[in-house]
């Protein structure tokens, strides 16, 4: 059974940093691209970042480029998102999502339960 | 960026009646490999999104056959043949053809 368990969310001041993690199980982690998708309170879904199965390719939304870094540790089946220079508009539930293949970025067939990030002074 | 426009944004439906959600993209979603990467997700209240349909019309395992997807190019539709109480939630279309990945605004389905 596929499981994705996010952690690391919390309250942080504007300009601060936070590191999110997603522990994956139930599938061969290195064979799938992984993504982060966020949802601001009461709003829709927004793609944030994607990383290939090997970790060699990364992609970012313009809204987070230069501030967020996606990474993965295939030996530990873990996906991470390092978030720096956080802004109020980064407040959201952050979901990790499993892609459709190592370099297949077009789809998310399974989502975690999400972790809430609140950026406020 | 490809803009995804859903309609309606709110959809009150009587139990047992059909429902239909439209999703239009600002550009064709046909990729160079011939596939169309248009997906539909359901988000029930308090839950994370769940994929229902991938590549326009392929239903996920475990998704009831009352859900169906259709369309081509820039015009797509999610249909529910007979709405049940468990279908309440927000439905999103998503395109995976072009970077950046983009979602529709969401359609909130409620029981009338």
PDB file of C-alpha atoms in Angstrom:
ATOM      1  CA  UNK A   1       0.000   0.000   0.000  1.00  0.00           C
ATOM      2  CA  UNK A   2       1.374   3.378  -1.040  1.00  0.00           C
ATOM      3  CA  UNK A   3       1.886   5.770   1.862  1.00  0.00           C
ATOM      4  CA  UNK A   4       3.198   9.331   1.888  1.00  0.00           C
ATOM      5  CA  UNK A   5       3.642  10.973   5.272  1.00  0.00           C
ATOM      6  CA  UNK A   6       4.572  14.649   5.387  1.00  0.00           C
ATOM      7  CA  UNK A   7       6.109  16.350   8.401  1.00  0.00           C
ATOM      8  CA  UNK A   8       7.933  19.529   9.351  1.00  0.00           C
ATOM      9  CA  UNK A   9       5.171  22.085   9.065  1.00  0.00           C
ATOM     10  CA  UNK A  10       4.578  24.759  11.686  1.00  0.00           C
ATOM     11  CA  UNK A  11       4.524  28.465  12.481  1.00  0.00           C
ATOM     12  CA  UNK A  12       7.425  30.554  11.200  1.00  0.00           C
ATOM     13  CA  UNK A  13       8.069  34.292  11.015  1.00  0.00           C
ATOM     14  CA  UNK A  14       8.349  36.100   7.677  1.00  0.00           C
ATOM     15  CA  UNK A  15      11.875  35.741   6.369  1.00  0.00           C
ATOM     16  CA  UNK A  16      12.374  32.498   8.272  1.00  0.00           C
ATOM     17  CA  UNK A  17      13.089  28.968   7.070  1.00  0.00           C
ATOM     18  CA  UNK A  18      11.449  25.581   7.347  1.00  0.00           C
ATOM     19  CA  UNK A  19      12.247  22.118   6.025  1.00  0.00           C
ATOM     20  CA  UNK A  20       9.453  19.755   5.050  1.00  0.00           C
ATOM     21  CA  UNK A  21       9.882  16.013   4.693  1.00  0.00           C
ATOM     22  CA  UNK A  22       7.811  13.288   3.082  1.00  0.00           C
ATOM     23  CA  UNK A  23       8.401   9.652   4.033  1.00  0.00           C
ATOM     24  CA  UNK A  24       7.365   7.271   1.275  1.00  0.00           C
ATOM     25  CA  UNK A  25       6.566   3.573   1.437  1.00  0.00           C
ATOM     26  CA  UNK A  26       4.744   0.898  -0.528  1.00  0.00           C
ATOM     27  CA  UNK A  27       6.490   1.510  -3.850  1.00  0.00           C
ATOM     28  CA  UNK A  28       9.985   1.681  -5.343  1.00  0.00           C
ATOM     29  CA  UNK A  29      10.679   5.306  -4.464  1.00  0.00           C
ATOM     30  CA  UNK A  30      13.579   5.886  -6.862  1.00  0.00           C
ATOM     31  CA  UNK A  31      11.413   4.871  -9.830  1.00  0.00           C
ATOM     32  CA  UNK A  32       9.056   7.844  -9.480  1.00  0.00           C
ATOM     33  CA  UNK A  33       9.265  11.581  -9.783  1.00  0.00           C
ATOM     34  CA  UNK A  34       7.898  13.356  -6.732  1.00  0.00           C
ATOM     35  CA  UNK A  35       6.293  16.744  -6.327  1.00  0.00           C
ATOM     36  CA  UNK A  36       5.129  19.285  -3.788  1.00  0.00           C
ATOM     37  CA  UNK A  37       1.726  20.898  -4.288  1.00  0.00           C
ATOM     38  CA  UNK A  38       0.301  23.474  -1.879  1.00  0.00           C
ATOM     39  CA  UNK A  39      -3.131  24.764  -0.974  1.00  0.00           C
ATOM     40  CA  UNK A  40      -3.594  28.104   0.766  1.00  0.00           C
ATOM     41  CA  UNK A  41      -6.448  28.192   3.312  1.00  0.00           C
ATOM     42  CA  UNK A  42      -9.764  28.017   1.488  1.00  0.00           C
ATOM     43  CA  UNK A  43      -8.062  28.172  -1.917  1.00  0.00           C
ATOM     44  CA  UNK A  44      -7.214  25.857  -4.790  1.00  0.00           C
ATOM     45  CA  UNK A  45      -4.209  23.720  -5.616  1.00  0.00           C
ATOM     46  CA  UNK A  46      -0.877  25.202  -6.713  1.00  0.00           C
ATOM     47  CA  UNK A  47       2.072  23.201  -8.018  1.00  0.00           C
ATOM     48  CA  UNK A  48       5.300  24.112  -6.206  1.00  0.00           C
ATOM     49  CA  UNK A  49       8.154  21.843  -7.287  1.00  0.00           C
ATOM     50  CA  UNK A  50       9.034  18.495  -8.885  1.00  0.00           C
ATOM     51  CA  UNK A  51      12.102  16.265  -8.805  1.00  0.00           C
ATOM     52  CA  UNK A  52      12.910  13.323 -11.075  1.00  0.00           C
ATOM     53  CA  UNK A  53      13.338   9.805  -9.747  1.00  0.00           C
ATOM     54  CA  UNK A  54      17.125  10.039  -9.778  1.00  0.00           C
ATOM     55  CA  UNK A  55      17.105  13.544  -8.328  1.00  0.00           C
ATOM     56  CA  UNK A  56      19.030  14.853 -11.315  1.00  0.00           C
ATOM     57  CA  UNK A  57      16.271  17.146 -12.590  1.00  0.00           C
ATOM     58  CA  UNK A  58      14.322  19.688 -10.592  1.00  0.00           C
ATOM     59  CA  UNK A  59      11.563  22.131 -11.487  1.00  0.00           C
ATOM     60  CA  UNK A  60      10.097  25.073  -9.597  1.00  0.00           C
ATOM     61  CA  UNK A  61       7.144  27.413  -9.820  1.00  0.00           C
ATOM     62  CA  UNK A  62       8.213  31.006 -10.430  1.00  0.00           C
ATOM     63  CA  UNK A  63       6.656  31.973  -7.091  1.00  0.00           C
ATOM     64  CA  UNK A  64       9.217  29.899  -5.156  1.00  0.00           C
ATOM     65  CA  UNK A  65      12.227  29.799  -7.479  1.00  0.00           C
ATOM     66  CA  UNK A  66      15.402  30.872  -5.685  1.00  0.00           C
ATOM     67  CA  UNK A  67      13.801  30.439  -2.244  1.00  0.00           C
ATOM     68  CA  UNK A  68      12.778  26.770  -2.134  1.00  0.00           C
ATOM     69  CA  UNK A  69      14.934  23.698  -2.823  1.00  0.00           C
ATOM     70  CA  UNK A  70      13.540  20.241  -3.489  1.00  0.00           C
ATOM     71  CA  UNK A  71      15.667  17.173  -2.842  1.00  0.00           C
ATOM     72  CA  UNK A  72      15.353  13.452  -2.238  1.00  0.00           C
ATOM     73  CA  UNK A  73      17.254  10.664  -0.520  1.00  0.00           C
ATOM     74  CA  UNK A  74      16.470   7.457  -2.367  1.00  0.00           C
ATOM     75  CA  UNK A  75      18.328   5.375   0.223  1.00  0.00           C
ATOM     76  CA  UNK A  76      15.877   6.622   2.871  1.00  0.00           C
ATOM     77  CA  UNK A  77      12.772   6.926   0.662  1.00  0.00           C
ATOM     78  CA  UNK A  78      12.444  10.543   1.678  1.00  0.00           C
ATOM     79  CA  UNK A  79      11.484  13.696  -0.192  1.00  0.00           C
ATOM     80  CA  UNK A  80      12.354  17.113   1.216  1.00  0.00           C
ATOM     81  CA  UNK A  81      11.523  20.767   0.607  1.00  0.00           C
ATOM     82  CA  UNK A  82      13.820  23.403   2.080  1.00  0.00           C
ATOM     83  CA  UNK A  83      11.911  26.680   2.279  1.00  0.00           C
ATOM     84  CA  UNK A  84      13.860  29.904   2.876  1.00  0.00           C
ATOM     85  CA  UNK A  85      12.876  33.575   2.930  1.00  0.00           C
ATOM     86  CA  UNK A  86       9.303  32.604   3.723  1.00  0.00           C
ATOM     87  CA  UNK A  87       6.492  35.053   3.045  1.00  0.00           C
ATOM     88  CA  UNK A  88       2.930  35.325   4.295  1.00  0.00           C
ATOM     89  CA  UNK A  89       1.710  34.135   0.898  1.00  0.00           C
ATOM     90  CA  UNK A  90       3.551  30.826   1.405  1.00  0.00           C
ATOM     91  CA  UNK A  91       1.029  29.944   4.127  1.00  0.00           C
ATOM     92  CA  UNK A  92      -0.617  26.722   2.956  1.00  0.00           C
ATOM     93  CA  UNK A  93      -1.019  23.016   3.411  1.00  0.00           C
ATOM     94  CA  UNK A  94       1.855  21.372   1.561  1.00  0.00           C
ATOM     95  CA  UNK A  95       1.186  17.994  -0.029  1.00  0.00           C
ATOM     96  CA  UNK A  96       3.741  15.603  -1.422  1.00  0.00           C
ATOM     97  CA  UNK A  97       2.522  13.750  -4.472  1.00  0.00           C
ATOM     98  CA  UNK A  98       3.787  10.699  -6.325  1.00  0.00           C
ATOM     99  CA  UNK A  99       4.403  11.018 -10.053  1.00  0.00           C
ATOM    100  CA  UNK A 100       3.718   8.536 -12.829  1.00  0.00           C
ATOM    101  CA  UNK A 101       7.304   7.421 -13.482  1.00  0.00           C
ATOM    102  CA  UNK A 102      10.939   8.400 -13.033  1.00  0.00           C
ATOM    103  CA  UNK A 103      10.749  11.193 -15.590  1.00  0.00           C
ATOM    104  CA  UNK A 104       6.972  11.304 -15.889  1.00  0.00           C
ATOM    105  CA  UNK A 105       5.872  14.666 -14.534  1.00  0.00           C
ATOM    106  CA  UNK A 106       2.396  14.943 -15.978  1.00  0.00           C
ATOM    107  CA  UNK A 107       0.341  13.337 -13.255  1.00  0.00           C
ATOM    108  CA  UNK A 108       0.018  12.633  -9.531  1.00  0.00           C
ATOM    109  CA  UNK A 109      -1.533   9.283  -8.724  1.00  0.00           C
ATOM    110  CA  UNK A 110      -1.195   9.477  -4.934  1.00  0.00           C
ATOM    111  CA  UNK A 111      -1.065  12.334  -2.413  1.00  0.00           C
ATOM    112  CA  UNK A 112      -0.034  12.533   1.208  1.00  0.00           C
ATOM    113  CA  UNK A 113      -2.265  13.989   3.936  1.00  0.00           C
ATOM    114  CA  UNK A 114      -0.409  17.317   3.940  1.00  0.00           C
ATOM    115  CA  UNK A 115       1.432  19.459   6.473  1.00  0.00           C
ATOM    116  CA  UNK A 116       0.417  23.026   7.371  1.00  0.00           C
ATOM    117  CA  UNK A 117       2.915  25.861   7.068  1.00  0.00           C
ATOM    118  CA  UNK A 118       1.907  29.185   8.605  1.00  0.00           C
ATOM    119  CA  UNK A 119       4.048  32.257   7.982  1.00  0.00           C
ATOM    120  CA  UNK A 120       3.106  35.006  10.407  1.00  0.00           C
ATOM    121  CA  UNK A 121       4.709  37.416  12.807  1.00  0.00           C
TER     122      UNK A 121
ATOM    123  CA  UNK B   1       1.377  29.400 -18.526  1.00  0.00           C
ATOM    124  CA  UNK B   2      -1.622  27.268 -19.490  1.00  0.00           C
ATOM    125  CA  UNK B   3      -4.720  28.671 -17.801  1.00  0.00           C
ATOM    126  CA  UNK B   4      -7.321  26.107 -16.767  1.00  0.00           C
ATOM    127  CA  UNK B   5     -10.874  27.438 -16.455  1.00  0.00           C
ATOM    128  CA  UNK B   6     -13.550  25.354 -14.773  1.00  0.00           C
ATOM    129  CA  UNK B   7     -17.288  25.890 -14.803  1.00  0.00           C
ATOM    130  CA  UNK B   8     -19.420  26.053 -12.886  1.00  0.00           C
ATOM    131  CA  UNK B   9     -17.532  26.938  -9.719  1.00  0.00           C
ATOM    132  CA  UNK B  10     -20.475  25.828  -7.590  1.00  0.00           C
ATOM    133  CA  UNK B  11     -22.672  22.865  -8.471  1.00  0.00           C
ATOM    134  CA  UNK B  12     -25.752  22.029  -6.374  1.00  0.00           C
ATOM    135  CA  UNK B  13     -27.111  18.634  -7.406  1.00  0.00           C
ATOM    136  CA  UNK B  14     -30.029  16.499  -6.256  1.00  0.00           C
ATOM    137  CA  UNK B  15     -29.112  12.990  -5.121  1.00  0.00           C
ATOM    138  CA  UNK B  16     -29.414  10.517  -7.978  1.00  0.00           C
ATOM    139  CA  UNK B  17     -29.210  13.219 -10.633  1.00  0.00           C
ATOM    140  CA  UNK B  18     -26.336  13.663 -13.109  1.00  0.00           C
ATOM    141  CA  UNK B  19     -23.652  16.319 -12.821  1.00  0.00           C
ATOM    142  CA  UNK B  20     -21.211  17.752 -15.314  1.00  0.00           C
ATOM    143  CA  UNK B  21     -18.100  19.908 -14.847  1.00  0.00           C
ATOM    144  CA  UNK B  22     -16.349  21.680 -17.700  1.00  0.00           C
ATOM    145  CA  UNK B  23     -12.626  22.403 -17.896  1.00  0.00           C
ATOM    146  CA  UNK B  24     -11.141  24.522 -20.666  1.00  0.00           C
ATOM    147  CA  UNK B  25      -7.460  25.142 -21.261  1.00  0.00           C
ATOM    148  CA  UNK B  26      -5.944  28.252 -22.835  1.00  0.00           C
ATOM    149  CA  UNK B  27      -3.780  26.059 -25.093  1.00  0.00           C
ATOM    150  CA  UNK B  28      -4.063  22.589 -26.566  1.00  0.00           C
ATOM    151  CA  UNK B  29      -3.109  19.877 -24.094  1.00  0.00           C
ATOM    152  CA  UNK B  30      -1.954  17.447 -26.780  1.00  0.00           C
ATOM    153  CA  UNK B  31       1.690  16.622 -26.082  1.00  0.00           C
ATOM    154  CA  UNK B  32       4.288  15.814 -28.730  1.00  0.00           C
ATOM    155  CA  UNK B  33       3.930  12.089 -27.899  1.00  0.00           C
ATOM    156  CA  UNK B  34       0.261  12.237 -28.886  1.00  0.00           C
ATOM    157  CA  UNK B  35      -1.062  11.938 -25.340  1.00  0.00           C
ATOM    158  CA  UNK B  36      -3.286  14.510 -23.656  1.00  0.00           C
ATOM    159  CA  UNK B  37      -2.285  14.999 -20.037  1.00  0.00           C
ATOM    160  CA  UNK B  38      -5.534  16.163 -18.490  1.00  0.00           C
ATOM    161  CA  UNK B  39      -6.415  14.745 -15.083  1.00  0.00           C
ATOM    162  CA  UNK B  40      -9.303  15.106 -12.633  1.00  0.00           C
ATOM    163  CA  UNK B  41      -9.032  15.087  -8.847  1.00  0.00           C
ATOM    164  CA  UNK B  42     -11.619  14.931  -6.089  1.00  0.00           C
ATOM    165  CA  UNK B  43     -11.036  16.574  -2.718  1.00  0.00           C
ATOM    166  CA  UNK B  44     -13.578  15.593  -0.104  1.00  0.00           C
ATOM    167  CA  UNK B  45     -13.980  17.900   2.917  1.00  0.00           C
ATOM    168  CA  UNK B  46     -10.961  17.680   5.195  1.00  0.00           C
ATOM    169  CA  UNK B  47      -9.130  15.233   2.923  1.00  0.00           C
ATOM    170  CA  UNK B  48      -6.225  15.373   0.517  1.00  0.00           C
ATOM    171  CA  UNK B  49      -6.863  15.223  -3.237  1.00  0.00           C
ATOM    172  CA  UNK B  50      -7.521  11.881  -4.870  1.00  0.00           C
ATOM    173  CA  UNK B  51      -7.066  11.220  -8.563  1.00  0.00           C
ATOM    174  CA  UNK B  52     -10.206  10.084 -10.364  1.00  0.00           C
ATOM    175  CA  UNK B  53      -9.310  10.290 -14.053  1.00  0.00           C
ATOM    176  CA  UNK B  54      -6.000  10.474 -15.928  1.00  0.00           C
ATOM    177  CA  UNK B  55      -5.219  11.249 -19.544  1.00  0.00           C
ATOM    178  CA  UNK B  56      -8.738  12.591 -20.187  1.00  0.00           C
ATOM    179  CA  UNK B  57     -10.782   9.427 -19.802  1.00  0.00           C
ATOM    180  CA  UNK B  58      -8.938   6.709 -17.852  1.00  0.00           C
ATOM    181  CA  UNK B  59     -10.634   5.958 -14.572  1.00  0.00           C
ATOM    182  CA  UNK B  60      -8.448   5.105 -11.577  1.00  0.00           C
ATOM    183  CA  UNK B  61      -8.753   1.766  -9.815  1.00  0.00           C
ATOM    184  CA  UNK B  62     -11.488   1.896  -7.213  1.00  0.00           C
ATOM    185  CA  UNK B  63     -13.247   4.894  -8.756  1.00  0.00           C
ATOM    186  CA  UNK B  64     -16.950   4.149  -9.309  1.00  0.00           C
ATOM    187  CA  UNK B  65     -17.992   3.804 -12.924  1.00  0.00           C
ATOM    188  CA  UNK B  66     -20.515   6.622 -12.489  1.00  0.00           C
ATOM    189  CA  UNK B  67     -17.506   8.928 -13.002  1.00  0.00           C
ATOM    190  CA  UNK B  68     -16.377   9.479 -16.579  1.00  0.00           C
ATOM    191  CA  UNK B  69     -14.065  11.881 -18.378  1.00  0.00           C
ATOM    192  CA  UNK B  70     -14.129  13.045 -21.956  1.00  0.00           C
ATOM    193  CA  UNK B  71     -12.857  15.754 -24.267  1.00  0.00           C
ATOM    194  CA  UNK B  72      -9.987  16.692 -26.484  1.00  0.00           C
ATOM    195  CA  UNK B  73      -7.682  19.577 -27.350  1.00  0.00           C
ATOM    196  CA  UNK B  74      -8.771  22.384 -25.049  1.00  0.00           C
ATOM    197  CA  UNK B  75     -12.221  21.271 -23.935  1.00  0.00           C
ATOM    198  CA  UNK B  76     -12.810  18.604 -21.293  1.00  0.00           C
ATOM    199  CA  UNK B  77     -15.673  17.328 -19.138  1.00  0.00           C
ATOM    200  CA  UNK B  78     -16.079  15.291 -15.970  1.00  0.00           C
ATOM    201  CA  UNK B  79     -19.471  13.639 -15.636  1.00  0.00           C
ATOM    202  CA  UNK B  80     -21.128  11.899 -12.736  1.00  0.00           C
ATOM    203  CA  UNK B  81     -24.040   9.835 -13.952  1.00  0.00           C
ATOM    204  CA  UNK B  82     -25.905   9.704 -10.634  1.00  0.00           C
ATOM    205  CA  UNK B  83     -24.632  11.803  -7.746  1.00  0.00           C
ATOM    206  CA  UNK B  84     -24.299  10.133  -4.353  1.00  0.00           C
ATOM    207  CA  UNK B  85     -23.763  11.745  -0.943  1.00  0.00           C
ATOM    208  CA  UNK B  86     -20.087  10.669  -0.893  1.00  0.00           C
ATOM    209  CA  UNK B  87     -19.419  12.749  -4.027  1.00  0.00           C
ATOM    210  CA  UNK B  88     -19.619  16.015  -2.084  1.00  0.00           C
ATOM    211  CA  UNK B  89     -16.372  17.950  -2.343  1.00  0.00           C
ATOM    212  CA  UNK B  90     -14.280  20.033  -4.706  1.00  0.00           C
ATOM    213  CA  UNK B  91     -13.233  18.778  -8.125  1.00  0.00           C
ATOM    214  CA  UNK B  92     -10.105  20.018  -9.894  1.00  0.00           C
ATOM    215  CA  UNK B  93      -8.816  19.537 -13.404  1.00  0.00           C
ATOM    216  CA  UNK B  94      -5.048  19.609 -13.898  1.00  0.00           C
ATOM    217  CA  UNK B  95      -2.886  19.790 -17.001  1.00  0.00           C
ATOM    218  CA  UNK B  96       0.458  18.008 -17.104  1.00  0.00           C
ATOM    219  CA  UNK B  97       1.305  18.751 -20.721  1.00  0.00           C
ATOM    220  CA  UNK B  98       3.285  21.946 -20.235  1.00  0.00           C
ATOM    221  CA  UNK B  99       5.430  23.421 -17.481  1.00  0.00           C
ATOM    222  CA  UNK B 100       4.346  24.793 -15.132  1.00  0.00           C
ATOM    223  CA  UNK B 101       1.721  22.254 -14.100  1.00  0.00           C
ATOM    224  CA  UNK B 102      -1.527  24.138 -13.582  1.00  0.00           C
ATOM    225  CA  UNK B 103      -4.882  23.407 -11.966  1.00  0.00           C
ATOM    226  CA  UNK B 104      -8.374  24.720 -12.513  1.00  0.00           C
ATOM    227  CA  UNK B 105      -9.946  26.863  -9.769  1.00  0.00           C
ATOM    228  CA  UNK B 106     -12.040  23.969  -8.507  1.00  0.00           C
ATOM    229  CA  UNK B 107     -15.760  23.177  -8.660  1.00  0.00           C
ATOM    230  CA  UNK B 108     -17.585  22.702  -5.386  1.00  0.00           C
ATOM    231  CA  UNK B 109     -20.255  20.002  -5.631  1.00  0.00           C
ATOM    232  CA  UNK B 110     -22.969  20.052  -2.982  1.00  0.00           C
ATOM    233  CA  UNK B 111     -26.201  18.198  -2.462  1.00  0.00           C
ATOM    234  CA  UNK B 112     -29.300  20.289  -3.085  1.00  0.00           C
TER     235      UNK B 112
END
